[in-house]
Short mmCIF file of C-alpha atoms and ligand atoms in Angstrom, two decimals:
data_model
loop_
_atom_site.label_atom_id
_atom_site.label_comp_id
_atom_site.label_asym_id
_atom_site.label_seq_id
_atom_site.Cartn_x
_atom_site.Cartn_y
_atom_site.Cartn_z
CA MET A 1 -26.70 -88.24 -6.85
CA ASN A 2 -24.15 -91.01 -7.20
CA GLY A 3 -25.79 -93.24 -4.55
CA ILE A 4 -23.05 -95.27 -2.81
CA ALA A 5 -23.65 -98.63 -1.17
CA LYS A 6 -23.55 -97.45 2.44
CA PRO A 7 -24.62 -93.86 3.12
CA ARG A 8 -23.22 -92.52 6.37
CA HIS A 9 -23.54 -89.50 8.59
CA VAL A 10 -20.38 -87.49 7.90
CA GLY A 11 -19.32 -84.53 10.05
CA VAL A 12 -17.24 -81.94 8.19
CA ILE A 13 -15.28 -79.53 10.41
CA GLY A 14 -14.84 -76.18 8.68
CA ALA A 15 -17.12 -74.20 6.37
CA GLY A 16 -14.45 -72.62 4.17
CA ILE A 17 -14.27 -73.35 0.45
CA VAL A 18 -12.67 -76.75 1.15
CA GLY A 19 -15.23 -77.84 3.78
CA ILE A 20 -18.25 -76.69 1.78
CA CYS A 21 -17.08 -78.28 -1.50
CA THR A 22 -16.33 -81.49 0.40
CA ALA A 23 -19.77 -81.43 2.00
CA LEU A 24 -21.36 -81.03 -1.44
CA TYR A 25 -19.43 -83.91 -3.00
CA LEU A 26 -20.33 -86.13 -0.01
CA GLN A 27 -23.96 -85.09 -0.36
CA ARG A 28 -23.89 -86.03 -4.06
CA ASP A 29 -22.92 -89.54 -2.90
CA GLY A 30 -26.05 -89.75 -0.78
CA HIS A 31 -24.44 -89.22 2.64
CA ARG A 32 -26.11 -87.27 5.42
CA VAL A 33 -23.69 -84.41 6.03
CA THR A 34 -23.32 -81.98 8.93
CA VAL A 35 -20.85 -79.09 8.59
CA ILE A 36 -19.63 -77.53 11.82
CA ASP A 37 -17.90 -74.14 11.93
CA ARG A 38 -17.50 -71.63 14.72
CA GLY A 39 -18.58 -68.89 12.30
CA PRO A 40 -20.80 -68.51 9.24
CA PRO A 41 -19.63 -70.13 5.96
CA GLY A 42 -16.66 -68.55 4.22
CA GLU A 43 -15.62 -66.17 7.00
CA GLY A 44 -12.14 -67.74 7.37
CA THR A 45 -9.32 -67.46 4.83
CA SER A 46 -11.75 -68.20 2.01
CA LYS A 47 -13.28 -64.75 2.51
CA GLY A 48 -10.56 -62.54 1.09
CA ASN A 49 -8.34 -64.44 -1.32
CA ALA A 50 -7.45 -63.32 -4.84
CA ALA A 51 -10.33 -65.37 -6.35
CA ILE A 52 -8.07 -67.27 -8.78
CA ILE A 53 -8.82 -70.87 -9.72
CA ALA A 54 -5.29 -71.53 -10.85
CA GLY A 55 -5.84 -74.39 -13.29
CA ALA A 56 -2.26 -74.14 -14.61
CA SER A 57 -0.53 -74.13 -11.25
CA CYS A 58 2.35 -76.52 -10.63
CA GLU A 59 4.87 -74.58 -8.51
CA PRO A 60 5.45 -75.16 -4.83
CA VAL A 61 6.41 -72.08 -2.82
CA ALA A 62 9.75 -73.58 -1.74
CA MET A 63 11.62 -73.45 -5.05
CA PRO A 64 15.35 -74.23 -5.44
CA GLY A 65 17.45 -71.28 -4.27
CA ILE A 66 14.68 -69.79 -2.08
CA LEU A 67 17.02 -69.74 0.91
CA TRP A 68 19.34 -67.25 -0.82
CA ARG A 69 16.51 -64.99 -1.98
CA VAL A 70 14.87 -64.68 1.45
CA PRO A 71 17.34 -62.22 3.10
CA GLY A 72 16.93 -59.75 0.21
CA MET A 73 13.14 -60.00 0.41
CA LEU A 74 13.17 -59.45 4.18
CA LEU A 75 15.40 -56.39 3.91
CA ASP A 76 13.04 -54.68 1.44
CA PRO A 77 10.25 -52.93 3.43
CA LEU A 78 8.04 -53.04 0.30
CA GLY A 79 9.01 -56.65 -0.44
CA PRO A 80 6.63 -59.63 -0.66
CA LEU A 81 7.85 -61.41 2.51
CA ALA A 82 7.89 -60.40 6.19
CA ILE A 83 8.55 -62.26 9.44
CA ARG A 84 7.13 -61.35 12.84
CA TRP A 85 10.39 -61.99 14.68
CA SER A 86 8.74 -62.86 18.01
CA TYR A 87 7.20 -65.86 16.24
CA LEU A 88 10.50 -67.16 14.82
CA PRO A 89 11.31 -69.69 17.60
CA LYS A 90 7.91 -71.39 17.07
CA LEU A 91 8.27 -71.26 13.32
CA ALA A 92 11.82 -72.68 13.17
CA PRO A 93 10.92 -76.40 12.73
CA TRP A 94 8.50 -75.54 9.91
CA LEU A 95 11.11 -73.30 8.26
CA LEU A 96 13.71 -76.06 8.30
CA LYS A 97 11.27 -78.43 6.60
CA PHE A 98 10.39 -75.66 4.12
CA VAL A 99 14.05 -75.25 3.17
CA ALA A 100 14.45 -79.04 2.86
CA ALA A 101 11.42 -79.10 0.55
CA SER A 102 13.21 -76.73 -1.86
CA ALA A 103 15.66 -79.48 -2.92
CA PRO A 104 15.29 -79.97 -6.71
CA ALA A 105 14.06 -83.60 -6.56
CA ARG A 106 11.42 -82.75 -3.97
CA VAL A 107 10.29 -79.71 -5.95
CA GLU A 108 9.81 -81.90 -9.01
CA ASN A 109 7.68 -84.38 -7.03
CA ALA A 110 5.62 -81.61 -5.45
CA SER A 111 5.13 -80.02 -8.86
CA VAL A 112 3.78 -83.28 -10.33
CA ALA A 113 1.39 -83.66 -7.37
CA LEU A 114 0.14 -80.06 -7.66
CA TRP A 115 -0.28 -80.29 -11.44
CA ALA A 116 -2.38 -83.46 -11.07
CA LEU A 117 -4.81 -81.48 -8.89
CA SER A 118 -4.67 -78.29 -10.97
CA GLN A 119 -5.71 -80.03 -14.17
CA GLN A 120 -8.95 -81.15 -12.49
CA SER A 121 -9.56 -77.98 -10.47
CA VAL A 122 -11.77 -76.07 -12.92
CA PRO A 123 -13.84 -79.11 -14.06
CA ALA A 124 -14.46 -80.08 -10.40
CA PHE A 125 -15.77 -76.57 -9.72
CA LYS A 126 -17.90 -76.57 -12.85
CA THR A 127 -19.72 -79.69 -11.63
CA LEU A 128 -20.71 -77.97 -8.37
CA MET A 129 -21.39 -74.57 -9.94
CA ARG A 130 -23.57 -76.06 -12.65
CA GLU A 131 -25.68 -77.96 -10.12
CA ALA A 132 -26.00 -74.87 -7.92
CA GLY A 133 -26.82 -72.58 -10.87
CA LEU A 134 -23.64 -70.56 -10.32
CA LEU A 135 -21.74 -70.99 -13.59
CA ASP A 136 -22.01 -67.23 -14.17
CA MET A 137 -19.63 -66.77 -11.22
CA LEU A 138 -16.81 -68.38 -13.21
CA ARG A 139 -14.66 -66.43 -15.70
CA GLU A 140 -12.17 -68.18 -17.98
CA GLU A 141 -10.03 -65.36 -19.35
CA GLY A 142 -6.73 -66.80 -18.10
CA TRP A 143 -4.25 -64.85 -16.03
CA LEU A 144 -1.35 -62.68 -16.96
CA SER A 145 2.01 -62.58 -15.18
CA ILE A 146 3.81 -59.32 -15.92
CA TYR A 147 7.45 -58.29 -15.49
CA ARG A 148 8.74 -54.76 -15.32
CA SER A 149 12.37 -55.48 -16.14
CA ASP A 150 14.47 -57.92 -18.15
CA LYS A 151 16.05 -58.91 -14.85
CA SER A 152 12.79 -59.94 -13.16
CA PHE A 153 11.75 -61.88 -16.29
CA ALA A 154 15.13 -63.62 -16.38
CA SER A 155 14.79 -64.65 -12.73
CA ALA A 156 11.41 -66.29 -13.52
CA GLN A 157 12.89 -68.65 -16.13
CA HIS A 158 13.30 -71.46 -13.61
CA GLU A 159 9.57 -71.39 -12.81
CA LEU A 160 8.64 -71.17 -16.49
CA GLU A 161 10.84 -74.15 -17.24
CA LEU A 162 9.07 -76.15 -14.51
CA SER A 163 5.70 -75.25 -16.04
CA ARG A 164 6.93 -76.26 -19.50
CA ARG A 165 8.01 -79.64 -18.15
CA ARG A 166 4.47 -80.20 -16.83
CA GLY A 167 2.89 -79.18 -20.15
CA VAL A 168 1.25 -75.97 -18.92
CA LYS A 169 -0.12 -73.82 -21.76
CA MET A 170 1.65 -70.43 -21.90
CA GLU A 171 1.87 -67.52 -24.30
CA ILE A 172 4.94 -65.29 -23.99
CA LEU A 173 4.14 -61.62 -24.66
CA GLY A 174 6.25 -58.54 -25.36
CA GLN A 175 5.69 -54.93 -24.30
CA HIS A 176 3.51 -54.02 -27.28
CA GLU A 177 1.27 -57.09 -26.94
CA LEU A 178 0.87 -56.40 -23.22
CA ARG A 179 -0.34 -52.86 -23.97
CA GLN A 180 -2.91 -54.21 -26.41
CA MET A 181 -4.12 -56.91 -24.08
CA GLU A 182 -4.31 -54.77 -20.93
CA PRO A 183 -4.45 -51.05 -21.81
CA THR A 184 -4.88 -49.97 -18.15
CA LEU A 185 -1.35 -51.15 -17.25
CA ALA A 186 1.53 -48.71 -16.87
CA PRO A 187 3.39 -48.78 -20.21
CA ASP A 188 6.80 -49.77 -18.82
CA PHE A 189 6.06 -53.48 -18.27
CA LYS A 190 8.35 -55.27 -20.69
CA HIS A 191 7.36 -58.94 -20.53
CA GLY A 192 4.25 -60.98 -19.89
CA VAL A 193 3.12 -64.59 -19.78
CA LEU A 194 -0.53 -65.48 -20.39
CA TYR A 195 -1.77 -68.68 -18.73
CA PRO A 196 -5.08 -69.48 -20.48
CA GLU A 197 -5.88 -72.44 -18.18
CA HIS A 198 -6.28 -70.22 -15.10
CA ALA A 199 -9.81 -69.14 -14.25
CA GLN A 200 -11.33 -66.93 -11.58
CA THR A 201 -14.57 -66.50 -9.70
CA VAL A 202 -16.11 -63.04 -9.74
CA ASN A 203 -16.60 -63.18 -5.95
CA ASN A 204 -14.87 -65.84 -3.85
CA PHE A 205 -16.77 -65.04 -0.63
CA ARG A 206 -20.20 -65.08 -2.28
CA LEU A 207 -19.22 -68.34 -3.98
CA VAL A 208 -18.75 -70.10 -0.61
CA GLN A 209 -21.97 -68.59 0.71
CA GLU A 210 -24.00 -69.60 -2.36
CA LEU A 211 -22.55 -73.14 -2.38
CA ALA A 212 -23.36 -73.42 1.34
CA GLN A 213 -26.95 -72.36 0.67
CA HIS A 214 -27.21 -74.94 -2.10
CA PHE A 215 -25.93 -77.59 0.35
CA VAL A 216 -28.60 -76.61 2.91
CA ARG A 217 -31.34 -76.54 0.23
CA ASN A 218 -30.35 -80.15 -0.58
CA GLY A 219 -30.86 -81.22 3.03
CA GLY A 220 -27.40 -80.51 4.49
CA ARG A 221 -27.02 -79.12 7.99
CA ILE A 222 -24.63 -76.36 9.09
CA LEU A 223 -23.99 -75.83 12.81
CA GLN A 224 -22.29 -72.73 14.17
CA GLU A 225 -20.25 -74.23 17.01
CA GLU A 226 -16.58 -74.31 18.02
CA VAL A 227 -15.13 -77.84 17.75
CA ARG A 228 -13.11 -78.79 20.85
CA GLY A 229 -12.31 -82.46 20.24
CA PHE A 230 -13.69 -85.95 19.72
CA GLU A 231 -15.19 -88.79 21.67
CA MET A 232 -13.22 -91.85 20.62
CA GLY A 233 -14.44 -95.43 20.29
CA PRO A 234 -12.29 -98.51 19.50
CA GLN A 235 -12.59 -97.87 15.73
CA GLY A 236 -12.12 -94.08 15.80
CA PRO A 237 -14.18 -91.01 16.65
CA THR A 238 -17.85 -91.60 17.40
CA HIS A 239 -18.74 -88.00 18.26
CA ILE A 240 -17.51 -84.50 17.46
CA ALA A 241 -17.36 -82.52 20.70
CA THR A 242 -18.16 -78.82 20.46
CA ALA A 243 -18.60 -75.95 22.89
CA ALA A 244 -22.34 -76.62 22.69
CA GLY A 245 -22.45 -80.42 23.06
CA LYS A 246 -21.54 -83.52 21.10
CA HIS A 247 -22.68 -84.84 17.75
CA ALA A 248 -22.75 -88.51 16.78
CA ILE A 249 -21.07 -89.19 13.42
CA ASP A 250 -20.03 -92.23 11.41
CA ALA A 251 -17.09 -90.43 9.81
CA VAL A 252 -15.32 -87.10 10.17
CA VAL A 253 -13.57 -84.85 7.63
CA LEU A 254 -11.23 -82.28 9.11
CA ALA A 255 -11.23 -79.20 6.85
CA ALA A 256 -10.46 -76.48 9.38
CA GLY A 257 -7.83 -74.70 7.26
CA ALA A 258 -4.95 -73.14 9.21
CA TRP A 259 -6.53 -74.29 12.49
CA SER A 260 -6.35 -78.02 11.70
CA LYS A 261 -3.10 -78.93 13.47
CA ARG A 262 -4.36 -79.54 17.02
CA LEU A 263 -7.44 -81.44 15.89
CA THR A 264 -5.24 -83.63 13.63
CA GLN A 265 -3.11 -84.49 16.64
CA MET A 266 -6.24 -85.55 18.54
CA LEU A 267 -6.96 -87.93 15.65
CA GLY A 268 -3.50 -89.49 15.90
CA HIS A 269 -1.31 -87.67 13.36
CA ARG A 270 1.30 -84.91 13.54
CA VAL A 271 1.47 -82.50 10.64
CA PRO A 272 3.83 -79.52 10.21
CA LEU A 273 1.04 -77.06 9.47
CA ASP A 274 1.67 -73.36 9.96
CA THR A 275 0.32 -70.23 8.36
CA GLU A 276 1.49 -67.78 5.73
CA ARG A 277 -0.58 -64.74 6.53
CA GLY A 278 -1.67 -62.68 3.53
CA TYR A 279 -3.40 -59.34 2.97
CA HIS A 280 -5.68 -57.66 0.51
CA VAL A 281 -6.83 -54.16 -0.35
CA MET A 282 -10.25 -53.87 -1.96
CA LEU A 283 -11.04 -50.83 -4.13
CA PRO A 284 -14.80 -50.64 -4.81
CA ASN A 285 -14.52 -47.86 -7.45
CA PRO A 286 -11.02 -48.23 -8.89
CA ALA A 287 -11.69 -46.27 -12.15
CA VAL A 288 -9.25 -48.61 -13.91
CA THR A 289 -10.05 -52.29 -14.29
CA PRO A 290 -7.89 -54.91 -15.99
CA ARG A 291 -9.68 -57.41 -18.22
CA ARG A 292 -8.36 -60.43 -16.36
CA PRO A 293 -6.41 -61.18 -13.13
CA ILE A 294 -2.85 -59.86 -13.32
CA HIS A 295 0.07 -61.22 -11.35
CA ILE A 296 2.66 -58.50 -10.89
CA ALA A 297 5.68 -60.77 -10.62
CA ASP A 298 8.15 -58.04 -9.62
CA TYR A 299 6.20 -57.40 -6.41
CA GLY A 300 4.54 -60.78 -5.80
CA PHE A 301 0.89 -59.79 -5.71
CA VAL A 302 -2.24 -60.20 -7.81
CA ALA A 303 -4.74 -57.64 -9.08
CA THR A 304 -8.11 -59.31 -9.63
CA PRO A 305 -11.19 -57.67 -11.17
CA LEU A 306 -14.22 -58.75 -9.11
CA GLU A 307 -17.95 -58.04 -9.38
CA HIS A 308 -17.59 -55.52 -6.53
CA GLY A 309 -14.30 -53.81 -7.43
CA LEU A 310 -10.60 -54.39 -7.89
CA ARG A 311 -8.62 -56.41 -5.34
CA PHE A 312 -4.88 -56.37 -4.73
CA ALA A 313 -3.98 -59.52 -2.80
CA GLY A 314 -0.79 -61.20 -1.75
CA THR A 315 2.30 -60.86 0.44
CA VAL A 316 3.49 -63.50 2.86
CA GLU A 317 3.85 -62.71 6.54
CA LEU A 318 5.17 -65.48 8.77
CA GLY A 319 3.60 -64.72 12.13
CA GLY A 320 1.37 -67.56 13.34
CA LEU A 321 -2.31 -67.49 14.20
CA ASP A 322 -2.38 -65.22 17.25
CA LEU A 323 -0.51 -61.97 16.56
CA PRO A 324 -2.65 -59.03 15.42
CA PRO A 325 -2.57 -58.00 11.72
CA ASN A 326 0.01 -55.49 10.52
CA TYR A 327 -1.94 -53.50 7.94
CA ASP A 328 1.26 -51.84 6.74
CA ARG A 329 1.53 -55.00 4.67
CA ALA A 330 -1.75 -54.13 2.92
CA ARG A 331 -0.56 -50.56 2.38
CA VAL A 332 2.49 -51.96 0.59
CA LEU A 333 0.11 -53.61 -1.89
CA LEU A 334 -1.61 -50.31 -2.54
CA GLU A 335 1.64 -48.41 -2.90
CA ARG A 336 2.85 -50.90 -5.48
CA GLY A 337 -0.56 -51.05 -7.16
CA ARG A 338 -0.53 -47.28 -7.81
CA THR A 339 2.60 -47.72 -9.93
CA VAL A 340 1.01 -50.55 -11.94
CA PHE A 341 -2.35 -48.90 -12.71
CA PRO A 342 -2.03 -45.15 -13.35
CA GLY A 343 -5.25 -43.29 -12.52
CA LEU A 344 -6.29 -45.68 -9.75
CA GLN A 345 -9.04 -44.31 -7.47
CA GLU A 346 -8.90 -45.35 -3.83
CA GLN A 347 -12.11 -44.00 -2.22
CA GLY A 348 -13.88 -46.53 -0.01
CA LYS A 349 -10.93 -48.92 0.16
CA THR A 350 -10.95 -51.71 2.73
CA GLU A 351 -8.18 -53.98 4.04
CA TRP A 352 -8.19 -57.60 5.14
CA MET A 353 -5.81 -60.22 6.52
CA GLY A 354 -6.17 -64.01 6.28
CA PHE A 355 -4.31 -67.17 7.28
CA ARG A 356 -3.12 -69.43 4.46
CA PRO A 357 -2.98 -73.02 5.79
CA SER A 358 0.55 -73.95 4.74
CA VAL A 359 2.58 -77.15 4.83
CA PRO A 360 6.31 -76.94 3.97
CA ASP A 361 6.11 -78.66 0.55
CA SER A 362 2.90 -76.85 -0.58
CA VAL A 363 1.18 -80.20 -1.32
CA PRO A 364 -2.18 -80.26 0.48
CA VAL A 365 -3.24 -83.04 2.80
CA ILE A 366 -6.09 -84.99 1.13
CA SER A 367 -6.05 -88.26 2.96
CA GLY A 368 -7.54 -90.93 5.13
CA GLY A 369 -5.86 -91.61 8.46
CA ASP A 370 -5.07 -94.40 10.91
CA HIS A 371 -8.75 -94.60 11.84
CA ALA A 372 -10.84 -95.85 8.92
CA ASN A 373 -13.48 -93.15 9.53
CA CYS A 374 -11.14 -90.09 9.66
CA PHE A 375 -10.31 -87.94 6.65
CA PHE A 376 -8.10 -84.85 6.31
CA ALA A 377 -8.52 -81.98 3.84
CA TYR A 378 -6.35 -78.93 4.55
CA GLY A 379 -2.92 -77.40 4.03
CA HIS A 380 -3.75 -75.88 0.63
CA GLY A 381 -1.62 -72.79 1.27
CA HIS A 382 -1.76 -70.36 -1.66
CA LEU A 383 -4.15 -72.60 -3.63
CA GLY A 384 -7.07 -73.42 -1.34
CA LEU A 385 -9.70 -71.87 -3.57
CA THR A 386 -8.19 -73.55 -6.63
CA TYR A 387 -8.19 -76.97 -4.99
CA GLY A 388 -11.45 -76.59 -3.04
CA ALA A 389 -13.71 -78.54 -5.39
CA ILE A 390 -11.20 -81.21 -6.49
CA THR A 391 -10.36 -81.83 -2.82
CA GLY A 392 -14.05 -82.36 -2.13
CA ARG A 393 -14.33 -84.83 -5.00
CA LEU A 394 -11.26 -86.77 -3.87
CA ILE A 395 -12.37 -86.92 -0.23
CA ALA A 396 -15.75 -88.25 -1.37
CA ASP A 397 -13.87 -90.95 -3.31
CA LEU A 398 -11.83 -91.84 -0.21
CA VAL A 399 -14.95 -92.00 1.98
CA ALA A 400 -16.64 -94.24 -0.58
CA GLY A 401 -13.54 -96.41 -1.00
CA ARG A 402 -13.71 -95.62 -4.72
CA ALA A 403 -10.68 -95.29 -7.03
CA SER A 404 -10.20 -91.65 -7.99
CA GLY A 405 -7.85 -92.17 -10.91
CA LEU A 406 -5.12 -90.27 -9.02
CA ASP A 407 -2.21 -91.68 -7.05
CA MET A 408 -3.10 -90.28 -3.61
CA THR A 409 0.30 -91.09 -2.02
CA PRO A 410 1.75 -87.54 -2.29
CA TYR A 411 -1.19 -86.06 -0.36
CA ARG A 412 -1.07 -88.44 2.60
CA VAL A 413 -1.25 -87.11 6.14
CA ASP A 414 1.50 -89.54 7.22
CA ARG A 415 3.95 -88.84 4.41
CA ARG A 416 7.63 -88.02 5.06
CA TRP A 417 7.64 -84.36 6.01
C1 FAD B 501 -4.15 -62.88 0.46
C2 FAD B 501 -4.53 -64.26 0.01
C3 FAD B 501 -4.77 -64.50 -1.33
C4 FAD B 501 -5.09 -65.79 -1.77
N1 FAD B 501 -5.41 -65.99 -3.07
C5 FAD B 501 -5.77 -67.23 -3.49
C6 FAD B 501 -6.18 -67.44 -4.83
O1 FAD B 501 -6.30 -66.51 -5.63
N2 FAD B 501 -6.47 -68.69 -5.22
C7 FAD B 501 -6.40 -69.75 -4.37
O2 FAD B 501 -6.63 -70.87 -4.79
N3 FAD B 501 -6.10 -69.57 -3.06
C8 FAD B 501 -5.78 -68.33 -2.61
N4 FAD B 501 -5.46 -68.12 -1.30
C9 FAD B 501 -5.48 -69.27 -0.38
C10 FAD B 501 -6.89 -69.66 0.01
O3 FAD B 501 -7.63 -68.52 0.39
C11 FAD B 501 -6.86 -70.66 1.18
O4 FAD B 501 -5.97 -71.71 0.88
C12 FAD B 501 -8.25 -71.25 1.37
O5 FAD B 501 -9.17 -70.21 1.64
C13 FAD B 501 -8.28 -72.26 2.50
O6 FAD B 501 -9.60 -72.71 2.59
P1 FAD B 501 -10.06 -73.63 3.79
O7 FAD B 501 -11.48 -73.97 3.57
O8 FAD B 501 -9.06 -74.72 3.95
O9 FAD B 501 -9.85 -72.70 5.07
P2 FAD B 501 -10.76 -71.52 5.67
O10 FAD B 501 -11.44 -70.76 4.60
O11 FAD B 501 -9.91 -70.76 6.61
O12 FAD B 501 -11.86 -72.32 6.46
C14 FAD B 501 -11.57 -73.02 7.64
C15 FAD B 501 -12.77 -72.89 8.53
O13 FAD B 501 -12.57 -73.73 9.68
C16 FAD B 501 -13.19 -73.09 10.76
N5 FAD B 501 -12.61 -73.61 11.99
C17 FAD B 501 -11.30 -73.68 12.33
N6 FAD B 501 -11.16 -74.25 13.53
C18 FAD B 501 -12.40 -74.56 13.97
C19 FAD B 501 -12.90 -75.16 15.15
N7 FAD B 501 -12.10 -75.59 16.12
N8 FAD B 501 -14.24 -75.31 15.27
C20 FAD B 501 -15.08 -74.88 14.29
N9 FAD B 501 -14.65 -74.31 13.16
C21 FAD B 501 -13.33 -74.15 12.99
C22 FAD B 501 -12.88 -71.61 10.56
O14 FAD B 501 -13.81 -70.80 11.26
C23 FAD B 501 -12.99 -71.48 9.04
O15 FAD B 501 -14.26 -71.03 8.63
C24 FAD B 501 -5.15 -66.86 -0.83
C25 FAD B 501 -4.94 -66.60 0.53
C26 FAD B 501 -4.64 -65.32 0.96
C27 FAD B 501 -4.45 -65.06 2.41
#
């Protein structure tokens, strides 16, 4: 326990990886913490991600030139990007900001902000995992990006250059080295890049559940209620209003993932938050298992070995929060996966869809607000597992009024979008 001067009762909205890690870091400071979620812990987007704690990550999604690559991606039925066209009118303002965020100077700034978080992502998890007795859920074998053709490797040079500028550790591999490192791969992959600073958890869903149990064992409270709004006093919210009643709090942390936009507005800020829907296919008995997570760059998805099978996860579908899933997107992953891992067994496979909470510049919101007792922790997009624990640590610093050692300006809720 760090024991801060003035312990408070903090309400955390959302029991995904971000909400639970935040609750734990607040609890370490001696606060009384109540987490409120409409479902059990980890059942949102944190349930089905690719389980990567991407400690070497420094790339926003909107990279220079993205605008010109999008039409080609959309035309390819097996491509990594799809739009639900009926959603386009609602998405348009977000898309415009996304394109604006791909300007080189903005990409550089976003990259610096992401890298600052990434470097602390694994250590911040280790603190929580060690205390909860869960260090055996962490694997530090790095991750491998693989490229089937010279052309796909050449088109990644811009990203690699960005990573080099940040100081990311990388090992460039040829075809022969790839075969030795990952013998289950199809032999025709020509190039690879190993990122040793990336880690993974062996089960991202169980990780949230176990951390939530640890939080409860330490005296934390988790309520299963839908949050509808807030009762406001002159200094900010005094109560969180739910479908079941209202709960008095001294401070509130909004960590409701892709569903945070409306509640943010109620707390006085407007944020261009939308969702990049993603899919996974889980193969419980795959017969072939890579040694570490593999990013198949040509197709834009990840194959992650987990304690309960092999998972293919990825794709981006722009379609909002309400339209039903299109599991053809998951089948695309499997179709591609068969060509990557010869001999793959598919019995017992399951499919899943989740909502990445995405802001246009990929830099998450980790921030205080206009009211001194309101804090925001969402918008982590493709990296919400990675940044779960470091977000929790930084929010605890903000609540305590303690310097975190990071310039928090890029993560502000009221930044220029
Ligand atoms: C296919 C795919 C692969 C991914 N792979 C990775 C990866 O390998 N590494 C990585 O770092 N990230 C990955 N991500 C992203 C990552 O999963 C998300 O960024 C992360 O899970 C977001 O966590 P969260 O806690 O913010 O949101 P969530 O896990 O969605 O939690 C938000 C919670 O808020 C609750 N909630 C919302 N509104 C209300 C309300 N009004 N009242 C009560 N409760 C409410 C929800 O029920 C939910 O439980 C991936 C995502 C997808 C889709």
